[in-house]
XYZ file of C-alpha atoms in Angstrom:
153
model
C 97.630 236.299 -15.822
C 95.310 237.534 -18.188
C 92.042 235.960 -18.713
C 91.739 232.342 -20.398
C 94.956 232.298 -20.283
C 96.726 228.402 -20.599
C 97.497 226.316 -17.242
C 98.242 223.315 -19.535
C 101.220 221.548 -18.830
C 103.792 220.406 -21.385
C 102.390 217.090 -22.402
C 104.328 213.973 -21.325
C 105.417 211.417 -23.727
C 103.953 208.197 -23.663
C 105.842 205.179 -22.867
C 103.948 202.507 -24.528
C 102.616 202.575 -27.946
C 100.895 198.651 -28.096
C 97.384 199.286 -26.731
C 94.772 196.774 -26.058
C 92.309 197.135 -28.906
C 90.259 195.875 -31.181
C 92.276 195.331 -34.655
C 95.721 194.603 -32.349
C 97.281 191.780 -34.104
C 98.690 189.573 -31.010
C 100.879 186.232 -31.011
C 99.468 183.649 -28.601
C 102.246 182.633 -26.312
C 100.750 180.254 -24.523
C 98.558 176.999 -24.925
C 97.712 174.358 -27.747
C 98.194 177.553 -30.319
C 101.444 178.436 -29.130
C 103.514 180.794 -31.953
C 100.209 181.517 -33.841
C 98.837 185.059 -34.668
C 95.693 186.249 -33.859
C 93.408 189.257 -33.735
C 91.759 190.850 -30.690
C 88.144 191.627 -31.522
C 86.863 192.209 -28.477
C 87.718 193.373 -24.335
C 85.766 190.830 -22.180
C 87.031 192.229 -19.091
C 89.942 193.336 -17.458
C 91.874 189.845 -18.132
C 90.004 188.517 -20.646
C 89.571 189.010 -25.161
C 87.572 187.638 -27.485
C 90.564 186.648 -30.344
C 90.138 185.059 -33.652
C 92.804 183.965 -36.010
C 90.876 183.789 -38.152
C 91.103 180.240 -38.329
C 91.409 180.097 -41.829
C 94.557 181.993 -42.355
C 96.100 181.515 -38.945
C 94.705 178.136 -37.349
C 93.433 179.742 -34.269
C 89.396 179.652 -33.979
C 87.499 182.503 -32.112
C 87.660 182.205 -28.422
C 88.319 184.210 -25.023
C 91.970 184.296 -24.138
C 93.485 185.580 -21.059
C 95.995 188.349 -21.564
C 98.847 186.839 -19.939
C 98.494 184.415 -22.894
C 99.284 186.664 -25.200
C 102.317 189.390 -26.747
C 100.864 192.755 -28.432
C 102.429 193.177 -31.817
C 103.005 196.427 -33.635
C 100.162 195.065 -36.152
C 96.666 196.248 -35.961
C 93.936 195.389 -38.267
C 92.081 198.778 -39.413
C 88.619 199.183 -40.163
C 87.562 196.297 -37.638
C 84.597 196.881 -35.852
C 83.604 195.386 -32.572
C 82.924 190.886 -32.732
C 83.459 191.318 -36.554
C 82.331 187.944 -38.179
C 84.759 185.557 -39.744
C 84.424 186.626 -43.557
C 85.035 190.309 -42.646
C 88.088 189.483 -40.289
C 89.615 187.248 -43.178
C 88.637 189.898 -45.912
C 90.303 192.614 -44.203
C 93.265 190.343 -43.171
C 93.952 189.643 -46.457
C 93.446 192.624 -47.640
C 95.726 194.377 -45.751
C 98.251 191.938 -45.983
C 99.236 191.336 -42.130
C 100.819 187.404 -42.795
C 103.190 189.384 -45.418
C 103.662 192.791 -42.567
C 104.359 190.032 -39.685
C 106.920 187.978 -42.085
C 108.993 191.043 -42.369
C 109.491 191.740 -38.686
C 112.516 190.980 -36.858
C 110.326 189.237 -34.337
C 108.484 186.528 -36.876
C 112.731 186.376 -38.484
C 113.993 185.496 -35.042
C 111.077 182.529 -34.573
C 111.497 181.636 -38.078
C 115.362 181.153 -37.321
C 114.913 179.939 -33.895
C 112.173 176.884 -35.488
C 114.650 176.264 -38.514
C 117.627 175.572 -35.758
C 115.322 173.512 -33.518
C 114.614 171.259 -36.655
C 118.131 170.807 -37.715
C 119.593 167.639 -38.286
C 122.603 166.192 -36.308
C 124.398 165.821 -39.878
C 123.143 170.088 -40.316
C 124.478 170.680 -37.155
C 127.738 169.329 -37.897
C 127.854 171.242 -40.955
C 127.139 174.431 -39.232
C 129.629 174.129 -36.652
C 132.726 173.683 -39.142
C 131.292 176.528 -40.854
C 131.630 178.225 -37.791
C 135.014 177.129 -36.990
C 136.199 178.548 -40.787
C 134.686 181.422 -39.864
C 136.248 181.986 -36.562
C 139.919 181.067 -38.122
C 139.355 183.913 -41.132
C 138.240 186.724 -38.626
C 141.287 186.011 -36.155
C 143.913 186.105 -39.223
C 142.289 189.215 -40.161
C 142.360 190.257 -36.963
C 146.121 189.420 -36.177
C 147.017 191.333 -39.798
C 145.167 194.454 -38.644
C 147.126 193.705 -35.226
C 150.487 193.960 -36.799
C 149.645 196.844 -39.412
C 148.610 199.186 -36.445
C 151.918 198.224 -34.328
C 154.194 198.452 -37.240
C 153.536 201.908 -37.693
């Protein structure tokens, strides 16, 4: 080997790419502000963050969470320093538009969805199911058509 030469080893790829940080955009899963966003501003420990919602935008108010509480998003909140106060969390939320980013995730879709079913009335319900049914009855004669056009040939 000739001198300096490299001993580095091909780098590995890492598997995760939602990191415990301050910016990280999180959705509480657990507790009185179950389904709400919030925004990690600081690592307390090893189980614990400081979040905020801020409470303005979001509903949640600034207080220690435990981990387990809570599901990393993609999200992160740039230029966030370190226990950054309430106007400069809401400033920066807004600018940066992260109610609009989170509405256009398949995620906040599903919940939306999954809420609007929950709320349905019985009459709704009905509604939906002969939908369904109509549905159901068009893609089996379609079905049966292709069926018979594949085996007549």
């Amino acid at each position: 080997r000739a001198c300096g030469a490299s001993l580095a080893q091909p780098t590995a790829v890492m598997p995760f790419t939602r990191f415990v940080e301050v910016g990280r955009v999180a959705l509480i899963n657990y507790g009185k502000d179950t389904g709400k966003l919030c925004v990690i501003l600081e690592t307390l420990d090893q189980n614990r963050c400081l979040v905020d919602g801020p409470s303005t935008i979001t509903g949640v108010n600034r207080q220690q969470m435990n981990f387990k509480w809570l599901a990393l998003t993609s999200l992160k909140v740039t230029k966030l320093c370190r226990g950054a106060p309430l106007y400069i969390l809401e400033k920066l939320f807004k600018e940066q538009d992260i109610m609009g980013m989170w509405a256009k995730t398949s995620w906040a879709k599903k919940l939306a969805a999954r809420k609007r079913r929950a709320s349905l009335t019985d009459f709704e319900r009905f509604k939906t199911m002969c939908l369904r049914k109509k549905r159901s009855a068009i893609l089996r004669k379609e079905r049966e058509a292709l069926k018979k056009a594949t085996t007549a040939k």
